[in-house]
Short mmCIF file of C-alpha atoms and ligand atoms in Angstrom, two decimals:
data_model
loop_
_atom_site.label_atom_id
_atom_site.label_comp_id
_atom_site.label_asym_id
_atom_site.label_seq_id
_atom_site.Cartn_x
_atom_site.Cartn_y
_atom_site.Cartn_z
CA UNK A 187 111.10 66.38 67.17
CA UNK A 188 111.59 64.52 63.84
CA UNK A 189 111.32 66.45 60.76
CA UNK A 190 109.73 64.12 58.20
CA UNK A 191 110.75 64.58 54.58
CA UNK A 192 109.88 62.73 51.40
CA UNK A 193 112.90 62.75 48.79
CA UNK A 194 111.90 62.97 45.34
CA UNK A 195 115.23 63.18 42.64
CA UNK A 196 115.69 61.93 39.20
CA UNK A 197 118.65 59.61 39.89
CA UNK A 198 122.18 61.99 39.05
CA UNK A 199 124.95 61.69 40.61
CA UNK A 200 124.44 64.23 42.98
CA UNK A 201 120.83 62.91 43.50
CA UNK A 202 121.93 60.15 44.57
CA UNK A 203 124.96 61.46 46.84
CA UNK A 204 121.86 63.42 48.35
CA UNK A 205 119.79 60.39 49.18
CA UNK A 206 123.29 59.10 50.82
CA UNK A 207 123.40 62.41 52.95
CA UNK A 208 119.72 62.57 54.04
CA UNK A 209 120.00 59.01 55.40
CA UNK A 210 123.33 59.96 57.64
CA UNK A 211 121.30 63.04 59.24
CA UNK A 212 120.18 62.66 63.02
CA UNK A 213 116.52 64.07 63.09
CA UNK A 214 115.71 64.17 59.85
CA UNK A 215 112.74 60.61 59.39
CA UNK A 216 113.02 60.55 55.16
CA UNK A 217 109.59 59.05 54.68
CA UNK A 218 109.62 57.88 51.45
CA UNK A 219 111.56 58.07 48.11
CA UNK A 220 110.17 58.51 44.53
CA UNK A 221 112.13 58.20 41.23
CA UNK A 222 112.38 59.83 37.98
CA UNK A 223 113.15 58.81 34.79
CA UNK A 224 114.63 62.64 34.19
CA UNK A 225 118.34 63.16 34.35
CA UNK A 226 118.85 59.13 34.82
CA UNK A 227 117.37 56.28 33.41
CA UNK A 228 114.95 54.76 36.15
CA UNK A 229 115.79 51.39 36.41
CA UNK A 230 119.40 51.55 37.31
CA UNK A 231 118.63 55.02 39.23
CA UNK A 232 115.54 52.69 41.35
CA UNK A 233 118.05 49.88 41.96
CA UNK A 234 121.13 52.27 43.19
CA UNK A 235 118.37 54.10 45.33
CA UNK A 236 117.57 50.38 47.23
CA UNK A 237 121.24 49.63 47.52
CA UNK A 238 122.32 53.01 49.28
CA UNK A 239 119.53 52.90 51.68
CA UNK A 240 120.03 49.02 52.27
CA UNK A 241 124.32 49.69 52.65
CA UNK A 242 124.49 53.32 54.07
CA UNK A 243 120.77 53.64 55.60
CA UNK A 244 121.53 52.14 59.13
CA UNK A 245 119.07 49.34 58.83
CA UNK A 246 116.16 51.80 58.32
CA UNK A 247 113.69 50.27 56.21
CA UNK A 248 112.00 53.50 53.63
CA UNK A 249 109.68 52.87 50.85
CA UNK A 250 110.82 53.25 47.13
CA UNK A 251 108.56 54.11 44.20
CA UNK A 252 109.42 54.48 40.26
CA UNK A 253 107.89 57.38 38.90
CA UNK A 254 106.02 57.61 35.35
CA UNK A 255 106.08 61.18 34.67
CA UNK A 256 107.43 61.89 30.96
CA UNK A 257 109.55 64.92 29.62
CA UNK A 258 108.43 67.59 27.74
CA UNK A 259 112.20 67.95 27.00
CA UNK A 260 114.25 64.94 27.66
CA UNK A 261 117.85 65.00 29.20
CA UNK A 262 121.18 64.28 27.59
CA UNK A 263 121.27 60.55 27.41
CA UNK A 264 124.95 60.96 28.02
CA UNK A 265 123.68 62.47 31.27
CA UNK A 266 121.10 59.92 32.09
CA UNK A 267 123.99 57.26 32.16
CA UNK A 268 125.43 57.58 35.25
CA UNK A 269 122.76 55.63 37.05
CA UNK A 270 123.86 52.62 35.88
CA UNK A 271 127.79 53.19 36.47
CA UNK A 272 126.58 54.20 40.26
CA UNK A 273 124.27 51.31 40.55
CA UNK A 274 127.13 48.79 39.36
CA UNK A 275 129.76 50.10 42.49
CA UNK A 276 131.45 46.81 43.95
CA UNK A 277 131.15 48.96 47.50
CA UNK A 278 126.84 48.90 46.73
CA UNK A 279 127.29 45.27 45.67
CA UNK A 280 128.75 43.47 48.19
CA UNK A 281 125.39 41.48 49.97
CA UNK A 282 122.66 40.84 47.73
CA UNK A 283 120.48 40.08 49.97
CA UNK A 284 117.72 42.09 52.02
CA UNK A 285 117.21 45.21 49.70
CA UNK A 286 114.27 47.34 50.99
CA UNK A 287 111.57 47.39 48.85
CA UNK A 288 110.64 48.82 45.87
CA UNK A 289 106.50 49.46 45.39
CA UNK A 290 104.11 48.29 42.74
CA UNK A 291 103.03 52.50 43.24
CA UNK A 292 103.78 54.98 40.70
CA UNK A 293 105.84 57.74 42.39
CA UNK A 294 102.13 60.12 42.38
CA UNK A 295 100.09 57.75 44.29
CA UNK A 296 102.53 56.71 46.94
CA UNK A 297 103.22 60.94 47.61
CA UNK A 298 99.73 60.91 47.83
CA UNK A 299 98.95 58.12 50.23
CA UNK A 300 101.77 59.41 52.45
CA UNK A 301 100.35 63.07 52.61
CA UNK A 302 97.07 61.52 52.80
CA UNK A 303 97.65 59.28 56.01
CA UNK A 304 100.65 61.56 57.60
CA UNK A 305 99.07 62.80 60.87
CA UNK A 306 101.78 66.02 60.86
CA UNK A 307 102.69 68.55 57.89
CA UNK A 308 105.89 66.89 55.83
CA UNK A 309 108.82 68.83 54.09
CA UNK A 310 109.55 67.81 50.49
CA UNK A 311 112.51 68.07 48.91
CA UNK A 312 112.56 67.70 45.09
CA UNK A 313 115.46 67.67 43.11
CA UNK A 314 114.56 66.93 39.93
CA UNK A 315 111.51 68.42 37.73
CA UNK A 316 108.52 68.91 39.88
CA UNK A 317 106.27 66.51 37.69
CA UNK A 318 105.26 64.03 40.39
CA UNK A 319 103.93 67.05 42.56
CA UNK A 320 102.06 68.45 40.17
CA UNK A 321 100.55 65.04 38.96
CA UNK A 322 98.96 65.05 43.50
CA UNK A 323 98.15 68.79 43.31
CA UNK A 324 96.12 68.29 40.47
CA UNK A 325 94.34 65.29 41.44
CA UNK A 326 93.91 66.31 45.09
CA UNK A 327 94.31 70.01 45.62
CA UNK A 328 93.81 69.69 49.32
CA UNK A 329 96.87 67.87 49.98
CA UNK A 330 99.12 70.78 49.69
CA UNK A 331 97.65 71.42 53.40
CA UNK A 332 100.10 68.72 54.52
CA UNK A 333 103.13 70.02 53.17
CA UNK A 334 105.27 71.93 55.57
CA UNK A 335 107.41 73.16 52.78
CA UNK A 336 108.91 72.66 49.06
CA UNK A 337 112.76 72.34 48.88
CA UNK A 338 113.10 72.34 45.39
CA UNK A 339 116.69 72.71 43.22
CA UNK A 340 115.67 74.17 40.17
CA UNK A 341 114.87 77.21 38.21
CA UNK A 342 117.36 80.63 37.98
CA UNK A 343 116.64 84.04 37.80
CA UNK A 344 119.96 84.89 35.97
CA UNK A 345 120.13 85.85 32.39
CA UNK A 346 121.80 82.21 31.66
CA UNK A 347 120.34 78.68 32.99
CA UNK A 348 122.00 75.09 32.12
CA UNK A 349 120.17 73.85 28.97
CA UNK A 350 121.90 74.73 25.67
CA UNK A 351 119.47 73.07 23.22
CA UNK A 352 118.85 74.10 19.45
CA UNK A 353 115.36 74.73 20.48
CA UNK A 354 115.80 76.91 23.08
CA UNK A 355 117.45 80.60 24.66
CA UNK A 356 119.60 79.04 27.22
CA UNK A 357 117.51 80.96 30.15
CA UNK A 358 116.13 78.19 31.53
CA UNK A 359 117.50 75.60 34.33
CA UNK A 360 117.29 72.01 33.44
CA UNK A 361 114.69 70.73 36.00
CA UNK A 362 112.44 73.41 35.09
CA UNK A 363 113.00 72.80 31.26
CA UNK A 364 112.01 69.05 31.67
CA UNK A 365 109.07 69.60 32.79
CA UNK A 366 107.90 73.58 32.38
CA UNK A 367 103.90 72.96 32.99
CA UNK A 368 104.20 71.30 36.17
CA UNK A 369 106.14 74.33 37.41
CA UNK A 370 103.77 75.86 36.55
CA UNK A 371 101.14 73.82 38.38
CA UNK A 372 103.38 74.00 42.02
CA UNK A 373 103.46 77.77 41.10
CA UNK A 374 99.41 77.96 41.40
CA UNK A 375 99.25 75.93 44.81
CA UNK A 376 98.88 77.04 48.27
CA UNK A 377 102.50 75.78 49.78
CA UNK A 378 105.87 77.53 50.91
CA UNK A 379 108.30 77.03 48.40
CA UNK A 380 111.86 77.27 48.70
CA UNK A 381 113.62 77.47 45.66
CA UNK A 382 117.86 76.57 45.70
CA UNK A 383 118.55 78.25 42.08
CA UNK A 384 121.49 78.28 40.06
CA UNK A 385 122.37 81.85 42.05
CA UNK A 386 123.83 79.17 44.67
CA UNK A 387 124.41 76.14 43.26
CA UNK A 388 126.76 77.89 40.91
CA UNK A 389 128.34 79.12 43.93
CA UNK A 390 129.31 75.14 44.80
CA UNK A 391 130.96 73.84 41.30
CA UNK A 392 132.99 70.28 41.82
CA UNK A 393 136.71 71.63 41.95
CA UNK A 394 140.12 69.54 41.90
CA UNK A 395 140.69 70.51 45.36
CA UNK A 396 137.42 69.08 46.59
CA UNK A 397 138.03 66.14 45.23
CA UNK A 398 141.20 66.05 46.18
CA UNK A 399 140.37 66.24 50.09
CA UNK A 400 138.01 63.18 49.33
CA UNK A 401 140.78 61.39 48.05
CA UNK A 402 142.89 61.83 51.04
CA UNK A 403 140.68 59.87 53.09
CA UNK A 404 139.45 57.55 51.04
CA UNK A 405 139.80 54.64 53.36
CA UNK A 406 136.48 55.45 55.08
CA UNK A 407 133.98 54.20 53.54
CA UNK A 408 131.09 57.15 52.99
CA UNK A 409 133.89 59.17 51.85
CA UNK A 410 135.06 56.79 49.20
CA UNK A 411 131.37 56.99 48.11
CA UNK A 412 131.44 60.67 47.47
CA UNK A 413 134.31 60.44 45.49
CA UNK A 414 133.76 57.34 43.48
CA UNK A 415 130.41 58.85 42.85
CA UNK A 416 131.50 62.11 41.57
CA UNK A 417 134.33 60.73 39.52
CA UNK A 418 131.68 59.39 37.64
CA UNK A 419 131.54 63.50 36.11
CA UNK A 420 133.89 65.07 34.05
CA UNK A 421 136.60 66.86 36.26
CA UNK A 422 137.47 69.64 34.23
CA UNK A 423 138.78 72.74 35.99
CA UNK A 424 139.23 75.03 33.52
CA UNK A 425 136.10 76.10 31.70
CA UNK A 426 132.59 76.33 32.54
CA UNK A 427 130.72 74.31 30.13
CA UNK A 428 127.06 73.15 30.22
CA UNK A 429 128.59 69.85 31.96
CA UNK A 430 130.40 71.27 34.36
CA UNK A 431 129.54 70.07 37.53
CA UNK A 432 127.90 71.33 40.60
CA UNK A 433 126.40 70.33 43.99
CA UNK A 434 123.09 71.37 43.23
CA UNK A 435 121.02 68.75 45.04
CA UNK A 436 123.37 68.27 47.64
CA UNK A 437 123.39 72.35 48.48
CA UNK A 438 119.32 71.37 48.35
CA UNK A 439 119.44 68.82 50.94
CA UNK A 440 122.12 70.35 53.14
CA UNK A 441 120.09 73.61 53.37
CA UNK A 442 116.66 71.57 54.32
CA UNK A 443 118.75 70.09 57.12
CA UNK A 444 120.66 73.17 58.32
CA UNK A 445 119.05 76.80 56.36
CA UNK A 446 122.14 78.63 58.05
CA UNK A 447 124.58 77.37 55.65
CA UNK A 448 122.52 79.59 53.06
CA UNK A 449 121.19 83.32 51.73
CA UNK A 450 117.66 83.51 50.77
CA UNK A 451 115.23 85.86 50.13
CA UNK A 452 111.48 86.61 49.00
CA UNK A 453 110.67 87.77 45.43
CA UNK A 454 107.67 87.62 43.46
CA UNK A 455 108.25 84.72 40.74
CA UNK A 456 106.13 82.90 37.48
CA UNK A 457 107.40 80.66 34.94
CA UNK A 458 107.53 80.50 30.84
CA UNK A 459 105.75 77.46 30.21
CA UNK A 460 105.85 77.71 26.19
CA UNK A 461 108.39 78.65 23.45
CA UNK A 462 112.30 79.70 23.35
CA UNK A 463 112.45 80.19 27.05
CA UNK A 464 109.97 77.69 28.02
CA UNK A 465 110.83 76.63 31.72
CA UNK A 466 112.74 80.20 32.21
CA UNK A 467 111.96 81.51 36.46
CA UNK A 468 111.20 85.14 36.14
CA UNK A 469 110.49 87.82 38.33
CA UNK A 470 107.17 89.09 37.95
CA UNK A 471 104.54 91.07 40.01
CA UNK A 472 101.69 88.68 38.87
CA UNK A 473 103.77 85.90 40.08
CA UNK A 474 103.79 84.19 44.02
CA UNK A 475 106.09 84.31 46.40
CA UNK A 476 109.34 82.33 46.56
CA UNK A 477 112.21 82.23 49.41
CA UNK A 478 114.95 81.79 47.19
CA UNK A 479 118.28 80.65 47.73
CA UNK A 480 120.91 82.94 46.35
CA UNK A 481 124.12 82.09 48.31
CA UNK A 482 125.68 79.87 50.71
CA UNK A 483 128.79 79.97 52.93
CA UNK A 484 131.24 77.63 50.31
CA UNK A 485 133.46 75.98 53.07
CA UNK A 486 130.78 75.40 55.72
CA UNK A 487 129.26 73.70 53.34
CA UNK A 488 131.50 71.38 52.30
CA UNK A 489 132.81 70.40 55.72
CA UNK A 490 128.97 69.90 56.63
CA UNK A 491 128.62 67.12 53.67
CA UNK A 492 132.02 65.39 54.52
CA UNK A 493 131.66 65.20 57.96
CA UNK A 494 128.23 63.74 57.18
CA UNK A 495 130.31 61.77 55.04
CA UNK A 496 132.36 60.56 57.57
CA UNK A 497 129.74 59.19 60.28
CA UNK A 498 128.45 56.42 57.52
O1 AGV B 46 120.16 71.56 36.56
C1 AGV B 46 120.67 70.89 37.63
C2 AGV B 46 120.04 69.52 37.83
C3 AGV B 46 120.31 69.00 39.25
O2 AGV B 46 119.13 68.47 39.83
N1 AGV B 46 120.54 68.42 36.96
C4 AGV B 46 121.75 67.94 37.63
C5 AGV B 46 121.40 67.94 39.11
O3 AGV B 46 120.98 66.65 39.50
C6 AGV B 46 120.63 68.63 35.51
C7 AGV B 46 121.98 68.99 34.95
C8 AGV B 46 122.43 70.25 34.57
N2 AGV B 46 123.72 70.16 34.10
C9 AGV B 46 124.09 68.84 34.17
C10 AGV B 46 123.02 68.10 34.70
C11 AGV B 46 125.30 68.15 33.84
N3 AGV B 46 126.37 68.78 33.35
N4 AGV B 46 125.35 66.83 34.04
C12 AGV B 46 124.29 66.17 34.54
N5 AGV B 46 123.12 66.77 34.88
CA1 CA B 47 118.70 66.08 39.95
#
């Protein structure tokens, strides 16, 4: 049977190379797609969205929507510029015509209307803050009966995150920084969550040597995508820096599709919603249960998302 999945991701790079991937995997119906103006800025991040699914989505026609959810701590705007860069590719611009549409919705309501008239349960996989989940479990707490399960990349329960802001301890992963509350909220509902932390996605950094086997075959098309995409981010192979780059969503997409490329396991989690390490994961005995992602078999992996790659 089909798995259905809505996609919601905040327009990166590597959200965007995980739209491309979700569309090239057999049994896997992507329901809808929701936007947010997070690590991108929306417009550009909406467009490139339409384009991918109208050049690389096999003619399959899947509902966009623009989210308005707003930070409680913005992204880099160095960051959030990629979405126009990605959305300006001659290879997404070649046939104007026939772009699937985008909806007069907010991101919120069309989650909701698709929970609402889904006759089966549906995964969601977020990879970006959890805002626009929050916004339909608060509003309709009864929906989170027809989610199968969260896949969400965020959140670490290492003594370092991703953000290095003056405000803040550094604890904290980026998704869950944006948007700390509405952790929060998905924390106090009744679904399975699956959480692909930094204690994997750290595990999957964007090395020379990948890029260097995209290179190779750059003559086929969805391959030239993944590296045109990701040489959109700095390539530096020397030092770990707050923008070094990682697969983060991509590891979050591949292990919806196929959970034996990763490690998880169950631990009892809450989240810092105020002050120095607001949007900090911890482990905590008052907290709920999480499956979370901790590792994943590097070179599987990576031949998994090329050879996806390759079938575009
Ligand atoms: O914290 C990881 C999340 C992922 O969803 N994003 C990037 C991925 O899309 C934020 C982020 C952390 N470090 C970054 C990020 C960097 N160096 N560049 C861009 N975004
Ligand atoms: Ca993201």
């Amino acid at each position: 049977m089909m798995r259905k999945v809505y996609y919601n991701h905040d327009g990166g790079v590597d959200d965007l190379v995980g739209l491309f991937l979700l569309l090239q995997m057999p049994d896997i119906d992507l329901v809808g797609v929701g936007v947010v103006n997070a690590d991108c800025y929306v417009e550009p991040a909406t467009s490139a969205s339409q384009k991918i699914i109208q050049v690389f989505g096999k003619g399959k026609d899947i509902p966009i929507a623009m989210s308005n959810a707003r930070p409680r701590n913005p992204f880099p705007s160095s960051w959030r510029e990629h979405a126009f860069t990605i959305d300006a590719m001659p290879m997404l611009n070649q046939d104007m015509t026939d772009q699937n549409k985008l909806l007069d919705q907010s991101a919120d309501q069309h989650l909701s209307q698709i929970l609402r008239e889904s006759d089966q349960a549906i995964d969601l996989v977020f990879v970006g803050p959890l805002t626009d989940l929050a916004t339909v479990l608060t509003h309709n707490p009864k929906l989170s009966q027809k989610i199968n399960g969260l896949y969400w990349m965020g959140g670490t329960f290492l003594a370092n995150g991703n953000v290095q802001e003056p405000h803040h301890d550094g604890t904290a992963e980026w998704n869950a920084f944006w948007d700390p509350e509405a952790v929060k909220v998905v924390w106090d509902a009744d679904i399975d969550i699956h959480m692909v932390g930094l204690e994997s996605t750290n595990k999957v950094p964007l090395t020379n040597a990948i890029r260097q086997t995209w290179a190779q075959d750059h003559h086929i098309p969805g391959i030239d995508f993944l590296g045109q995409a990701y040489a959109l981010v700095p390539p530096m192979s020397f030092i770990h820096t707050n923008s070094t780059y990682f697969l983060w969503d991509v590891l979050t997409v591949a292990y919806f599709a196929d959970p034996s490329l990763a490690s998880s396991q169950v631990l009892t989690s809450d989240v810092m919603v105020y002050g120095v390490s607001q949007g900090r994961t911890i482990i905590s005995d008052q907290g709920r249960p999480i499956q979370l992602v901790y590792d994943v078999d590097h070179d599987r992996f990576f031949d998994y998302i090329t050879n996806l790659a390759r079938q575009a």
